[in-house]
C-alpha positions as semicolon CSV with decimal commas, in nm:
position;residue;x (nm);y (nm);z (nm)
1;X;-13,811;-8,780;8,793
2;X;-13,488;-8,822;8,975
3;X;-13,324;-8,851;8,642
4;X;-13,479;-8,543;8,538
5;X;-13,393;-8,345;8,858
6;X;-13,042;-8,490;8,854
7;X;-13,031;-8,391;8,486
8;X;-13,148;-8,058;8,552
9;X;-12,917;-7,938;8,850
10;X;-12,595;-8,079;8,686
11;X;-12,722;-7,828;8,393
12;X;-12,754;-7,557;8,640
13;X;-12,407;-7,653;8,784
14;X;-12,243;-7,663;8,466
15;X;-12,421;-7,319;8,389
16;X;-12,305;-7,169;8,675
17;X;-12,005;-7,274;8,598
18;X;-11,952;-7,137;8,256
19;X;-12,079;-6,784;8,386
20;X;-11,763;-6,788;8,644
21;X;-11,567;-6,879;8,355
22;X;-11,725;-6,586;8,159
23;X;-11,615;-6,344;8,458
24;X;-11,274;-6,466;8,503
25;X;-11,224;-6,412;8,145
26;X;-11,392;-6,064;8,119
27;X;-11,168;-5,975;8,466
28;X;-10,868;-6,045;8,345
29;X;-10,825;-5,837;8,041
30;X;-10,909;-5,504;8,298
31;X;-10,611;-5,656;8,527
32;X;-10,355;-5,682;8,216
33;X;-10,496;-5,328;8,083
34;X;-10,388;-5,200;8,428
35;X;-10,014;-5,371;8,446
36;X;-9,981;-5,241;8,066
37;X;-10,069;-4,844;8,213
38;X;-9,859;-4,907;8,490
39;X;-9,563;-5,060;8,292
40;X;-9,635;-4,781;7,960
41;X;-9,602;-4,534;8,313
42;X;-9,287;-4,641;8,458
43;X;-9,184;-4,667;8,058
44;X;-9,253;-4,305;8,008
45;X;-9,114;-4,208;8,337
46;X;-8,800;-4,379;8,257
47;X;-8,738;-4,214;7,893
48;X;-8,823;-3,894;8,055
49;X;-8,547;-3,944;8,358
50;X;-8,312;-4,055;8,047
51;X;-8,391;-3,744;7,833
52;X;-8,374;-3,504;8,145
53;X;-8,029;-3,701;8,228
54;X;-7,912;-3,668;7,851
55;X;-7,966;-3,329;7,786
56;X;-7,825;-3,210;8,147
57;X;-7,527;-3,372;8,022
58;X;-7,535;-3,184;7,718
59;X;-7,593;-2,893;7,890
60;X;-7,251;-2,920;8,090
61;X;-7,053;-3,045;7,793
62;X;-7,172;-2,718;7,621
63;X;-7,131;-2,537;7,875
64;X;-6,746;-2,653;7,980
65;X;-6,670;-2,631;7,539
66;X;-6,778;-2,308;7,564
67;X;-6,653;-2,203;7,865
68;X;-6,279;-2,317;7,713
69;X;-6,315;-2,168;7,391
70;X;-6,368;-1,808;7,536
71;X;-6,072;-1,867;7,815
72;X;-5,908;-1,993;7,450
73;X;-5,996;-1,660;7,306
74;X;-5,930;-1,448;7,590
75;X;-5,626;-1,573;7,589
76;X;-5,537;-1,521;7,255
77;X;-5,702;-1,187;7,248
78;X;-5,433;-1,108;7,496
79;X;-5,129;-1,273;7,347
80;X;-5,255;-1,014;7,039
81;X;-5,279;-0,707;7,275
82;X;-4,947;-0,768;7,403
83;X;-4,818;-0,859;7,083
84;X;-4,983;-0,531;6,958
85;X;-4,835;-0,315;7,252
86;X;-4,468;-0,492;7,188
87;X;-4,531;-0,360;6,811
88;X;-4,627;0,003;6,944
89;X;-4,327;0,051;7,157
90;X;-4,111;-0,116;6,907
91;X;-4,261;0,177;6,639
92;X;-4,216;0,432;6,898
93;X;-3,857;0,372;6,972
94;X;-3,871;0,331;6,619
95;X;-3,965;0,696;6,559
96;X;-3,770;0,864;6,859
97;X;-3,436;1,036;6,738
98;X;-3,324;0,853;6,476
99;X;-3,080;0,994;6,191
100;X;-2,685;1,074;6,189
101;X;-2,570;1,280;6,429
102;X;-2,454;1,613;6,356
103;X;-2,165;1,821;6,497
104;X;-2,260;2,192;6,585
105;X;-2,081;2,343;6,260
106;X;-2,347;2,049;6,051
107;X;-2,642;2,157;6,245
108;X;-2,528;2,535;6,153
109;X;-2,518;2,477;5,758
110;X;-2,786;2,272;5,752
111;X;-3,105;2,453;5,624
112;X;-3,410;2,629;5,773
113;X;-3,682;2,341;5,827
114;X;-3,396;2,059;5,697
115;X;-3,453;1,730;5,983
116;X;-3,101;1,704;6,185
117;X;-3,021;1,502;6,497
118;X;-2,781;1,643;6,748
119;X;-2,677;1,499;7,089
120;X;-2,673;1,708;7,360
121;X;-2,738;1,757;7,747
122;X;-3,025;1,944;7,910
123;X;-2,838;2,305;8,090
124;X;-3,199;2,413;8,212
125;X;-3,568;2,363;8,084
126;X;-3,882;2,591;8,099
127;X;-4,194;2,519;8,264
128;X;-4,385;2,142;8,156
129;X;-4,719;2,253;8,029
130;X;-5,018;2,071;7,769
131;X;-5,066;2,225;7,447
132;X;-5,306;2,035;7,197
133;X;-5,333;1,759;7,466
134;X;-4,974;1,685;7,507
135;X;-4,680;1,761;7,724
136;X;-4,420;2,001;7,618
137;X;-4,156;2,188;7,745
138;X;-3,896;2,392;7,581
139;X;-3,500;2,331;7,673
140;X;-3,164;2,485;7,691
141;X;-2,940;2,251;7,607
142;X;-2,561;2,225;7,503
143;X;-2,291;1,980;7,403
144;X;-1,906;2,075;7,395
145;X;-1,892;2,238;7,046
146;X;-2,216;2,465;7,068
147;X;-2,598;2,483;7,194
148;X;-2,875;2,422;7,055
149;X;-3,229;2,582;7,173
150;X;-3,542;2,260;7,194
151;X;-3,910;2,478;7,166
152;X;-4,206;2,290;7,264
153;X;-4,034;1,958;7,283
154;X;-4,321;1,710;7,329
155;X;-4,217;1,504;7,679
156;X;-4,411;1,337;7,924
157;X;-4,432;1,457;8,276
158;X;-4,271;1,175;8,450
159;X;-3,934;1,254;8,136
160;X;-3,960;1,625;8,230
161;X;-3,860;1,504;8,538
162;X;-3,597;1,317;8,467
163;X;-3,426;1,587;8,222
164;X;-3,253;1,743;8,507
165;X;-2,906;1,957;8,414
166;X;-2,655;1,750;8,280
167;X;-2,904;1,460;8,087
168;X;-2,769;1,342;7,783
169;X;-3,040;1,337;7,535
170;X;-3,002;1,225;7,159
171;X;-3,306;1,493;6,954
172;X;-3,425;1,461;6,610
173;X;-3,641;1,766;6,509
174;X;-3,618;2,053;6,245
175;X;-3,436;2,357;6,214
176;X;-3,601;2,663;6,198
177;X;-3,562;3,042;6,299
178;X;-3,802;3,297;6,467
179;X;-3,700;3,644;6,479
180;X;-3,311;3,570;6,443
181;X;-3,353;3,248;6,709
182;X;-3,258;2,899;6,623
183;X;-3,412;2,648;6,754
184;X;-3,498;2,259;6,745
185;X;-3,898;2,256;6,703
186;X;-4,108;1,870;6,660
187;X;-3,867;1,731;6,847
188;X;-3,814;1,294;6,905
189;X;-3,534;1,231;7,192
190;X;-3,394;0,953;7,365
191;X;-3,190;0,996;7,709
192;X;-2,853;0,842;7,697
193;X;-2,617;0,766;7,924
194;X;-2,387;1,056;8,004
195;X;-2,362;1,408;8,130
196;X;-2,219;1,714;8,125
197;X;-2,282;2,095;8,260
198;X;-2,143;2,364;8,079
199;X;-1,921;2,665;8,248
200;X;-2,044;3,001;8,169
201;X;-1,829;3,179;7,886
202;X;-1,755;3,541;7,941
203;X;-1,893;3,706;7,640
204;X;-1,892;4,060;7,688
205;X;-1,632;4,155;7,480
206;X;-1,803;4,007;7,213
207;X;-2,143;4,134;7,245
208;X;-2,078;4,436;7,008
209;X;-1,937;4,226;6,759
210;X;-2,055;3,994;6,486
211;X;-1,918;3,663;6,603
212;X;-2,157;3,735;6,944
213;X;-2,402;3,510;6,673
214;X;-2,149;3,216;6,783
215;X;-2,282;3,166;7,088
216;X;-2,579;3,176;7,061
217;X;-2,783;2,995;7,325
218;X;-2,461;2,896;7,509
219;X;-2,470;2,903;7,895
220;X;-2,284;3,237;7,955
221;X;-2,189;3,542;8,177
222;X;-2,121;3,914;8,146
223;X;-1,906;4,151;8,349
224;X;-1,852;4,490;8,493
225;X;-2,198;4,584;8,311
226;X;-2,440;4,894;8,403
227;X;-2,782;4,912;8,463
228;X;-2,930;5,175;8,231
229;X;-3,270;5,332;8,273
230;X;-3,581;5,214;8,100
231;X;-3,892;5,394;8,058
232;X;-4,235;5,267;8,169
233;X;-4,581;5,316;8,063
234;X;-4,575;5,666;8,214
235;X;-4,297;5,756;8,047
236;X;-4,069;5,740;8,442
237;X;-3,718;5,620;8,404
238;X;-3,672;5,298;8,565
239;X;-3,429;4,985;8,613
240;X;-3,659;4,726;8,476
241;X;-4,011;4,691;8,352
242;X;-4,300;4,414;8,405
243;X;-4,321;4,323;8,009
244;X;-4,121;4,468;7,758
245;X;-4,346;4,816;7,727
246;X;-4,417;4,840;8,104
247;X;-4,777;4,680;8,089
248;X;-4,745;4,389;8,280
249;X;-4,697;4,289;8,679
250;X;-4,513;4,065;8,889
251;X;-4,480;3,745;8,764
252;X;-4,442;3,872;8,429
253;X;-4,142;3,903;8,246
254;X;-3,865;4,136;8,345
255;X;-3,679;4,356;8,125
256;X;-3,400;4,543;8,182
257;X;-3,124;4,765;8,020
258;X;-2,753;4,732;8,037
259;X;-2,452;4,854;7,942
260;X;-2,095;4,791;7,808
261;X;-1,803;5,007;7,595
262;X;-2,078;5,290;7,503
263;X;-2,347;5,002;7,386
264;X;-2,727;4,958;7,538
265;X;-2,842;4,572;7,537
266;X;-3,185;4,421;7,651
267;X;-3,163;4,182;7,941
268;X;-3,473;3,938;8,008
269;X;-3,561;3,742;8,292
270;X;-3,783;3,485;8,148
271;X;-4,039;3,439;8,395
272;X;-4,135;3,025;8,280
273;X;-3,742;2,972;8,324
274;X;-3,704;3,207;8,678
275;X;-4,018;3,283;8,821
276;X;-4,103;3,599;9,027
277;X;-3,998;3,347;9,361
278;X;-3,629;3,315;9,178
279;X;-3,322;3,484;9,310
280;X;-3,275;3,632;8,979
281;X;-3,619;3,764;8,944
282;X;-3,587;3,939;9,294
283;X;-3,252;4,031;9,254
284;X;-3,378;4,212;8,935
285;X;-3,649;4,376;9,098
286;X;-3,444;4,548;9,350
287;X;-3,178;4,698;9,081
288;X;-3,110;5,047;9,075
289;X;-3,011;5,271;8,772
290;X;-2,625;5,318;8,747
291;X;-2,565;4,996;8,960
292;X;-2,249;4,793;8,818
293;X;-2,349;4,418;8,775
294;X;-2,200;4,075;8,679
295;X;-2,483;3,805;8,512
296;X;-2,486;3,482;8,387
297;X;-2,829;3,355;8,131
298;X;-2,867;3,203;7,810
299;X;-2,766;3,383;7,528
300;X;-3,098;3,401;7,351
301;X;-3,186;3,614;7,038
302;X;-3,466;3,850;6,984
303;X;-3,394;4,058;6,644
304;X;-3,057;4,078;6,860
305;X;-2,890;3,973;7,142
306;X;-3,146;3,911;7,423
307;X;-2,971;3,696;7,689
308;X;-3,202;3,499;7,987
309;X;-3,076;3,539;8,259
310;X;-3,035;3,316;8,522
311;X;-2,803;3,547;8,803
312;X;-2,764;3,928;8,891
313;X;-2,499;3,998;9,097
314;X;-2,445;4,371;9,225
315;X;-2,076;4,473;9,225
């Protein structure tokens, strides 16, 4: 019996013992699943952290390339402006006066709408207006061996300026005539270095005679001269009119009519060269028929001599 008892609880004690085997073994698997999650975790956390760090850098790397390629561009998109606007003003000088220069008697044989290039200094200038979108102004200008009339010269504002009396300007345009006046029309200048204002030339022994064409658009004067009557829209005799028929006002144009050896001749004051605030212009205005006068002006031509004047003195 004790045999059998002793035999029986050392079976129960080794039983017992193989089930706590059984449970460590069956435990232990569940503790190494949990360090594999936990070490697969930190794994996936650390790949993560790696991509997120890798592609940040990318991120900047892009980000500084491209930033340096468009500074790169910028840059070289200006070089090519400025390259561009050197190649513009290089044309422009390019196409402003260029061609021999002509003497007076040259420009004078040349033909109508022939190119010629004449150098020459600004003696007054009309009004600076836009026609078309660009600045113009028309000039009387004159060198020492004749004059030469600029219409519509395109010029900026800030040249129109600086073509005060006495500019030298070099002008390439072409010659061409309107109702007996020569002039310089599409005009290209350049101002030079120089200057020179013209005396007025007492012409009025000439004015009945052909060579008057000579001198035309010189600065020049007349003498001992008489104010002749002119008739207005109401048929009144009067010493000047507001437009050439009488229609117009002040501020218009003034016509007037003078005299010399038994010969009538149209006067104008050209109101865009001496407005109605002018001392010509009022001196005009206050003439009287049979008044002697002395003038100086422009010698324009309208189908004839038709001087601008630019001074009325009563005698």
């Amino acid at each position: 019996m004790k045999k059998k008892t002793i035999a029986t609880l050392l079976t129960l004690a080794f039983a017992v013992s193989m089930i706590g085997c059984g449970q460590a073994k069956t435990e232990a698997p569940a503790e190494t699943a949990t360090e594999a999650e936990s070490t697969e975790a930190a794994d996936a956390a650390e790949t993560e952290e790696s991509v997120a760090e890798t592609t940040e850098e990318a991120a900047e790397e892009t980000a500084e390339e491209t930033t340096e390629e468009a500074a790169e561009e910028t840059t070289d998109d200006a070089a090519e402006e400025s390259d561009a606007a050197e190649d513009t003003e290089a044309a422009d000088d390019a196409d402003a006066a260029t061609g021999d220069v002509m003497s007076h008697d040259d420009f004078a044989a040349a033909d109508l709408d022939a190119e010629v290039t004449v150098e020459t200094y600004v003696q007054a200038k009309q009004g600076w207006w836009e026609k078309d979108g660009v600045g113009v102004a028309t000039f009387y200008t004159q060198a020492e061996d004749g004059a030469y009339f600029l219409y519509n010269m395109p010029c900026s504002e800030e040249d129109y300026a600086k073509l005060e009396q006495g500019t030298k300007i070099k002008v390439t345009g072409y010659k061409t005539e309107w109702e007996g006046e020569v002039e310089i029309i599409d005009a290209t200048y350049e101002i030079e270095d120089g200057n020179f204002v013209a005396e007025a030339e007492d012409v009025t022994a000439d004015l009945a005679s052909d060579s008057i064409i000579d001198h035309q658009n010189e600065f020049v004067s007349f003498t001992d001269m008489t104010v002749e009557a002119s008739k207005d829209a109401d048929g009144n005799e009067v010493a000047f009119l507001y437009n050439y028929d009488g229609s117009g006002s002040q501020g218009d144009d003034l016509y007037f009519n003078v005299s010399a050896d038994g010969n009538t001749y149209t006067f104008t004051v050209e109101s865009y060269l001496c407005d109605k605030d002018s001392d010509v212009y009022k001196a005009v205005e206050a003439l009287n028929v049979g008044d002697k006068v002395d003038m100086e002006g422009f010698l324009y031509w309208y189908q004839g001599v038709n001087p601008h004047i630019t001074k009325v003195t009563v005698k």
